[in-house]
């Protein structure tokens, strides 16, 4: 019964415009169906080493990349548990739900968390960050928690500017780039970040199940005699076993196959083209929104390339819009989280989506919004998006 239901689901496969999990390419899905191998044998070692090698340029590092069997949150928890001891103080810089969750992880581990507040829809003000750190003359902050891309608000932070704001403050800098990694340039080593966390099911377009962490030398040396009690997520073990092409515990082998295939696709496309694709899709969705009288939640200068959060117009029922799109158009978009529940629509750009998929989804959204009584010129809005997407239709040479 369960298998029959799964097959039926595959036949009805919908286009995912949620910010993870995302639509995976057929060869990525096929890779996950390959026969299992010994996770301590040579075949898996080749896969794991290949994944780390393929990820290094995506993170912008020449250091270690370790892979954990967990979702992105597990990667963030591992970063915190391995870097800080209870009682230490960190500066969290949340700009939405995921940044607040990151701060919550730190609190659960007994850290004293100070928050640098940012208005909803804005990115972190690098000047405010620099000022707060300059005031920290005694270096009370042992850590700084940053979010590259905030999925709940469609906000992207300028990581180069934050790196400059941090300057030579000695805190361990941990970055949640779960919904950013791979979609725009990232230069971990140049920006001197200590730990950067990604996950398989976002811009790299593999199924969920793996967290990926890049760690610099300073993170490892501080870890050797610090951190909180941890067992499953002990990154020192992950590093030690990773050097031998293994993970400390049984990994999700099939998801690793999928991630390896997804990374091969990513590099075949080329990082520059992948950046351009995400930027172009986000730009097309924002052009649609502007022409459709829909307000973008993210402020100018803070726009994410992986998720666009649009304020629901008065009278439009977000739940009804989403279920109509899902049921009648096979298009799945996100709603709002926490205080934004029922107030926004979120459209993701990540995954194996063609320009035509994006255009078709926006056509459907225009139809559904008009049904809901939203006054808009549907043909003008969809044409605005198509104009931008048309440029992306040119096949790479
Ligand atoms: C998706 C996401 C996470 C991790 O979520 P999981 O469900 O644990 O994979 C963390 N941070 C951001 C910004 C995200 O978008």
Coordinates of C-alpha atoms and ligand atoms in Angstrom, one line a residue:
X1 CA 0.0 0.0 0.0
X2 CA 2.7 2.4 1.0
X3 CA 4.8 1.7 -2.0
X4 CA 1.7 2.1 -4.3
X5 CA 1.0 5.4 -2.7
X6 CA 4.6 6.5 -3.3
X7 CA 4.5 5.5 -7.0
X8 CA 1.2 7.4 -7.4
X9 CA 2.9 10.4 -5.8
X10 CA 5.9 10.2 -8.2
X11 CA 3.5 10.2 -11.2
X12 CA 1.8 13.3 -9.9
X13 CA 5.1 15.0 -9.1
X14 CA 4.6 18.6 -8.4
X15 CA 7.0 21.5 -9.0
X16 CA 8.4 22.6 -5.7
X17 CA 8.8 26.3 -5.3
X18 CA 9.3 26.0 -1.5
X19 CA 12.7 26.9 0.0
X20 CA 13.6 23.2 0.5
X21 CA 13.3 20.4 -0.1
X22 CA 13.5 21.3 -3.8
X23 CA 12.8 19.6 -7.1
X24 CA 15.6 17.2 -7.9
X25 CA 16.8 16.4 -11.4
X26 CA 16.0 12.8 -12.6
X27 CA 19.6 11.7 -12.5
X28 CA 19.9 12.8 -8.9
X29 CA 16.8 10.8 -8.0
X30 CA 18.1 7.8 -9.9
X31 CA 21.4 8.0 -8.1
X32 CA 19.6 7.6 -4.8
X33 CA 18.1 4.4 -6.0
X34 CA 21.5 2.7 -6.6
X35 CA 22.3 -0.5 -4.7
X36 CA 23.7 0.1 -1.2
X37 CA 27.4 -0.3 -0.5
X38 CA 29.5 -0.9 2.6
X39 CA 29.8 2.6 4.2
X40 CA 33.3 1.6 5.4
X41 CA 34.3 0.3 2.0
X42 CA 36.2 1.9 -0.9
X43 CA 33.1 2.8 -3.0
X44 CA 31.6 4.9 -0.3
X45 CA 35.0 6.4 0.5
X46 CA 35.2 7.6 -3.1
X47 CA 31.7 9.1 -2.9
X48 CA 32.4 10.9 0.4
X49 CA 35.8 12.2 -0.7
X50 CA 34.2 13.4 -4.0
X51 CA 31.5 15.3 -2.1
X52 CA 34.1 17.1 0.1
X53 CA 36.2 18.0 -2.9
X54 CA 33.2 19.2 -4.9
X55 CA 32.0 21.3 -1.9
X56 CA 35.3 23.1 -1.2
X57 CA 35.0 25.6 -4.0
X58 CA 31.3 26.1 -3.2
X59 CA 32.2 27.2 0.3
X60 CA 35.3 29.0 -0.9
X61 CA 37.6 27.2 1.3
X62 CA 40.7 25.0 1.1
X63 CA 40.0 23.6 4.5
X64 CA 38.0 20.6 5.8
X65 CA 34.5 19.8 4.8
X66 CA 32.6 17.3 6.8
X67 CA 29.3 15.7 6.1
X68 CA 26.8 14.8 8.9
X69 CA 23.7 12.5 8.6
X70 CA 21.2 15.2 9.6
X71 CA 19.2 18.1 8.3
X72 CA 20.6 21.6 8.4
X73 CA 19.6 22.2 11.9
X74 CA 21.8 19.3 13.1
X75 CA 24.7 21.0 11.4
X76 CA 24.0 24.3 13.2
X77 CA 23.7 22.4 16.5
X78 CA 27.0 20.6 15.8
X79 CA 28.7 23.9 15.1
X80 CA 27.5 25.4 18.4
X81 CA 28.1 22.3 20.6
X82 CA 31.6 21.9 19.3
X83 CA 32.7 25.5 19.5
X84 CA 31.4 26.8 22.8
X85 CA 31.2 25.8 26.5
X86 CA 28.2 26.6 28.6
X87 CA 28.4 30.1 30.1
X88 CA 30.3 31.6 27.2
X89 CA 28.8 34.6 25.5
X90 CA 27.8 34.9 21.8
X91 CA 26.4 37.7 19.7
X92 CA 23.5 36.4 17.5
X93 CA 22.4 38.4 14.5
X94 CA 19.0 37.0 13.5
X95 CA 17.0 38.5 10.7
X96 CA 14.1 36.0 10.9
X97 CA 12.9 32.6 12.1
X98 CA 16.1 30.7 11.2
X99 CA 18.4 33.2 12.8
X100 CA 16.3 33.1 15.9
X101 CA 16.4 29.3 15.9
X102 CA 20.2 29.5 15.7
X103 CA 20.2 31.7 18.8
X104 CA 17.8 29.2 20.5
X105 CA 20.3 26.4 19.9
X106 CA 23.0 28.5 21.6
X107 CA 20.7 29.1 24.6
X108 CA 19.9 25.4 24.9
X109 CA 23.6 24.8 25.1
X110 CA 23.8 27.1 28.1
X111 CA 25.4 30.1 26.2
X112 CA 24.6 33.7 27.1
X113 CA 23.1 35.1 23.9
X114 CA 23.0 38.7 23.1
X115 CA 20.9 39.7 20.0
X116 CA 21.7 42.4 17.5
X117 CA 18.2 43.4 16.4
X118 CA 17.3 44.1 12.8
X119 CA 13.9 45.3 11.5
X120 CA 11.8 42.7 9.7
X121 CA 12.7 42.6 6.0
X122 CA 16.1 44.2 6.4
X123 CA 19.5 42.7 6.4
X124 CA 22.0 43.1 9.2
X125 CA 23.4 46.6 9.2
X126 CA 27.2 46.1 9.0
X127 CA 27.8 49.4 10.7
X128 CA 25.7 48.4 13.7
X129 CA 27.6 45.1 13.9
X130 CA 30.9 46.9 13.8
X131 CA 29.8 49.3 16.5
X132 CA 28.7 46.6 18.8
X133 CA 31.9 44.7 18.4
X134 CA 34.0 47.8 18.9
X135 CA 32.2 48.2 22.2
X136 CA 33.3 44.7 23.2
X137 CA 36.8 45.8 24.2
X138 CA 37.4 42.9 26.5
X139 CA 36.3 40.4 23.8
X140 CA 33.5 39.0 25.9
X141 CA 31.9 37.5 22.8
X142 CA 33.3 34.1 22.2
X143 CA 31.2 33.6 19.1
X144 CA 29.2 35.5 16.5
X145 CA 26.2 33.7 14.8
X146 CA 25.4 34.9 11.3
X147 CA 22.8 33.9 8.7
X148 CA 23.8 34.2 5.0
X149 CA 20.3 33.9 3.7
X150 CA 17.2 34.1 5.9
X151 CA 14.6 31.9 4.3
X152 CA 11.6 33.1 6.4
X153 CA 11.8 36.7 5.1
X154 CA 13.6 36.4 1.8
X155 CA 16.5 38.4 3.1
X156 CA 20.1 37.9 2.1
X157 CA 22.9 39.4 4.1
X158 CA 26.0 40.9 2.4
X159 CA 28.6 38.5 3.9
X160 CA 31.6 40.4 2.7
X161 CA 30.3 43.5 4.5
X162 CA 29.7 41.5 7.7
X163 CA 33.2 40.0 7.5
X164 CA 34.6 43.5 7.2
X165 CA 32.5 44.6 10.2
X166 CA 33.9 41.8 12.3
X167 CA 37.4 42.7 11.3
X168 CA 39.9 41.2 13.7
X169 CA 37.5 40.5 16.6
X170 CA 38.7 37.1 17.8
X171 CA 35.2 35.5 18.2
X172 CA 34.5 32.2 16.5
X173 CA 32.3 33.1 13.5
X174 CA 29.6 30.6 12.5
X175 CA 27.5 31.1 9.5
X176 CA 24.2 29.5 8.6
X177 CA 24.4 29.3 4.8
X178 CA 21.9 26.5 4.5
X179 CA 19.7 28.3 2.0
X180 CA 22.4 30.4 0.5
X181 CA 25.3 28.0 -0.3
X182 CA 25.7 27.5 -4.0
X183 CA 23.3 30.2 -5.1
X184 CA 25.6 33.1 -4.9
X185 CA 29.4 33.7 -4.4
X186 CA 30.7 32.6 -1.1
X187 CA 34.3 33.1 0.1
X188 CA 34.7 31.5 3.5
X189 CA 38.5 31.7 3.7
X190 CA 38.7 35.2 2.4
X191 CA 36.0 36.3 4.8
X192 CA 37.7 34.4 7.6
X193 CA 34.6 32.6 8.8
X194 CA 35.4 29.7 11.1
X195 CA 32.4 27.4 10.4
X196 CA 29.9 27.5 7.6
X197 CA 26.9 25.2 7.5
X198 CA 25.0 24.0 4.5
X199 CA 22.4 21.3 3.8
X200 CA 21.7 18.9 0.9
X201 CA 18.1 19.9 0.1
X202 CA 18.5 23.6 -0.8
X203 CA 20.4 25.2 -3.7
X204 CA 22.5 22.2 -4.4
X205 CA 19.3 20.4 -5.2
X206 CA 19.8 17.0 -3.6
X207 CA 17.2 15.3 -1.3
X208 CA 17.2 16.2 2.4
X209 CA 19.3 14.2 4.9
X210 CA 22.8 15.6 4.9
X211 CA 24.3 18.6 6.6
X212 CA 27.7 19.9 5.3
X213 CA 30.1 21.9 7.4
X214 CA 33.3 23.7 6.3
X215 CA 35.7 24.4 9.1
X216 CA 38.8 26.5 9.3
X217 CA 41.9 25.7 11.3
X218 CA 41.0 28.1 14.1
X219 CA 37.7 26.3 14.6
X220 CA 39.5 22.9 15.0
X221 CA 42.1 24.2 17.3
X222 CA 39.6 25.8 19.6
X223 CA 37.5 22.7 19.5
X224 CA 40.3 20.4 20.7
X225 CA 39.9 21.5 24.3
X226 CA 36.6 23.3 24.3
X227 CA 33.0 22.9 23.5
X228 CA 30.0 21.3 25.2
X229 CA 29.2 17.7 25.9
X230 CA 28.4 16.0 22.6
X231 CA 28.6 12.5 21.1
X232 CA 26.8 11.9 17.8
X233 CA 27.7 15.4 16.6
X234 CA 31.3 15.4 17.7
X235 CA 33.0 17.1 14.7
X236 CA 36.5 15.9 15.8
X237 CA 35.3 12.4 15.1
X238 CA 33.8 13.5 11.8
X239 CA 37.1 15.0 10.8
X240 CA 39.1 12.0 11.9
X241 CA 36.9 9.4 10.0
X242 CA 36.4 11.8 7.1
X243 CA 40.1 11.7 6.4
X244 CA 39.6 8.0 5.8
X245 CA 36.5 8.5 3.6
X246 CA 34.2 7.5 6.3
X247 CA 31.7 9.0 8.8
X248 CA 31.6 8.2 12.5
X249 CA 28.1 6.6 12.3
X250 CA 26.1 5.0 9.5
X251 CA 25.4 7.8 7.0
X252 CA 22.4 8.1 4.8
X253 CA 24.3 6.4 2.0
X254 CA 21.6 6.8 -0.7
X255 CA 21.3 10.6 0.0
X256 CA 25.1 10.8 -0.3
X257 CA 24.8 9.2 -3.8
X258 CA 22.2 11.8 -4.6
X259 CA 24.3 14.7 -3.3
X260 CA 27.3 13.5 -5.3
X261 CA 25.2 13.4 -8.5
X262 CA 23.8 16.9 -7.6
X263 CA 27.3 18.3 -7.2
X264 CA 28.4 16.8 -10.5
X265 CA 25.4 18.6 -12.1
X266 CA 26.2 21.8 -10.2
X267 CA 29.8 21.9 -11.5
X268 CA 28.8 20.8 -15.0
X269 CA 26.5 23.9 -15.1
X270 CA 29.2 26.0 -13.5
X271 CA 29.0 28.1 -10.4
X272 CA 28.7 31.4 -12.3
X273 CA 25.7 30.0 -14.3
X274 CA 24.1 28.7 -11.1
X275 CA 24.5 32.1 -9.5
X276 CA 23.0 33.8 -12.6
X277 CA 20.1 31.3 -12.7
X278 CA 19.1 31.9 -9.1
X279 CA 19.4 35.7 -9.5
X280 CA 17.5 35.6 -12.7
X281 CA 14.6 33.6 -11.3
X282 CA 14.4 35.8 -8.2
X283 CA 14.5 38.9 -10.4
X284 CA 11.7 37.5 -12.6
X285 CA 9.5 36.8 -9.5
X286 CA 10.1 40.3 -8.2
X287 CA 9.3 41.8 -11.6
X288 CA 6.0 39.9 -11.6
X289 CA 5.3 41.1 -8.0
X290 CA 6.0 44.7 -8.9
X291 CA 3.6 44.5 -11.9
X292 CA 1.0 42.6 -9.8
X293 CA 0.8 45.2 -6.9
X294 CA 2.4 42.7 -4.5
X295 CA 4.8 44.1 -1.9
X296 CA 8.2 42.5 -1.4
X297 CA 8.9 41.8 2.3
X298 CA 12.6 42.1 1.8
X299 CA 14.0 45.7 1.6
X300 CA 16.0 47.0 -1.3
X301 CA 19.6 45.9 -0.9
X302 CA 18.5 42.9 1.2
X303 CA 16.9 40.7 -1.5
X304 CA 17.5 37.0 -1.4
X305 CA 18.2 35.2 -4.6
X306 CA 16.8 31.9 -3.3
X307 CA 13.5 32.9 -1.9
X308 CA 11.1 35.8 -2.5
X309 CA 8.7 36.7 0.3
X310 CA 5.6 38.6 -1.0
X311 CA 3.1 40.3 1.4
X312 CA -0.4 38.9 0.9
X313 CA -2.7 41.6 -0.3
X314 CA -5.7 42.5 1.9
X315 CA -8.5 40.0 1.4
X316 CA -6.3 37.3 -0.1
X317 CA -6.3 34.0 1.8
X318 CA -2.8 32.6 1.8
X319 CA -3.9 29.1 2.7
X320 CA -6.4 29.1 -0.1
X321 CA -3.9 30.4 -2.7
X322 CA -1.4 27.7 -1.7
X323 CA -3.9 24.8 -1.8
X324 CA -5.4 25.8 -5.1
X325 CA -1.9 26.1 -6.6
X326 CA -1.0 22.7 -5.2
X327 CA -4.2 20.9 -6.1
X328 CA -5.0 22.3 -9.5
X329 CA -1.7 23.5 -10.9
X330 CA 0.9 21.1 -9.3
X331 CA 2.8 24.2 -8.0
X332 CA 3.9 24.2 -4.4
X333 CA 4.8 27.5 -2.8
X334 CA 5.5 28.4 0.8
X335 CA 3.6 30.5 3.3
X336 CA 4.8 32.5 6.3
X337 CA 6.3 31.2 9.5
X338 CA 5.8 32.4 13.1
X339 CA 4.6 36.0 13.1
X340 CA 4.4 36.0 9.3
X341 CA 2.0 33.0 9.1
X342 CA -1.0 33.8 6.9
X343 CA 0.7 37.1 5.9
X344 CA 3.1 36.2 3.1
X345 CA 3.7 33.9 0.2
X346 CA 7.2 32.6 -0.3
X347 CA 8.4 31.5 -3.7
X348 CA 11.7 29.6 -3.8
X349 CA 14.1 29.6 -6.8
X350 CA 16.2 26.6 -5.8
X351 CA 16.2 23.2 -7.4
X352 CA 16.0 21.7 -10.9
X353 CA 13.5 24.3 -12.3
X354 CA 13.6 25.6 -15.9
X355 CA 12.7 29.2 -16.8
X356 CA 9.5 27.7 -18.2
X357 CA 8.7 26.1 -14.9
X358 CA 9.0 29.5 -13.2
X359 CA 6.9 31.3 -15.9
X360 CA 4.2 28.6 -15.7
X361 CA 4.1 28.8 -11.9
X362 CA 3.7 32.6 -12.0
X363 CA 0.9 32.3 -14.6
X364 CA -0.9 30.0 -12.2
X365 CA -0.3 32.4 -9.3
X366 CA -1.7 35.3 -11.3
X367 CA -4.9 33.3 -12.1
X368 CA -5.3 32.2 -8.5
X369 CA -4.7 35.7 -7.1
X370 CA -7.3 37.2 -9.4
X371 CA -9.8 34.5 -8.4
X372 CA -9.1 35.6 -4.8
X373 CA -10.2 39.1 -5.8
X374 CA -6.8 40.7 -6.0
X375 CA -6.8 43.5 -8.6
X376 CA -3.9 43.1 -11.0
X377 CA -3.2 43.0 -14.7
X378 CA -2.2 39.3 -15.0
X379 CA -0.9 39.6 -18.6
X380 CA 1.3 42.5 -17.7
X381 CA 2.7 40.8 -14.6
X382 CA 3.4 37.5 -16.3
X383 CA 5.0 39.3 -19.3
X384 CA 7.3 41.2 -17.0
X385 CA 8.5 37.9 -15.6
X386 CA 8.8 36.2 -19.0
X387 CA 10.9 39.1 -20.4
X388 CA 13.5 38.5 -17.7
X389 CA 13.3 34.7 -18.0
X390 CA 13.7 34.8 -21.7
X391 CA 17.3 35.9 -21.3
X392 CA 17.9 32.8 -19.2
X393 CA 16.4 30.6 -21.9
X394 CA 19.6 30.9 -24.0
X395 CA 21.3 27.6 -23.7
X396 CA 24.8 27.7 -22.2
X397 CA 27.4 27.0 -24.9
Ligands
LIG1 C1 16.3 25.2 5.7 C2 17.1 26.0 6.6 C3 17.7 25.5 7.7 C4 17.7 24.1 8.2 O1 16.5 23.5 8.2 P1 16.4 21.9 8.3 O2 15.0 21.7 8.2 O3 17.0 21.5 9.6 O4 17.2 21.4 7.1 C5 18.5 26.4 8.5 N1 18.7 27.6 8.1 C6 18.1 28.2 7.0 C7 18.4 29.6 6.7 C8 17.3 27.4 6.2 O5 16.7 27.9 5.1

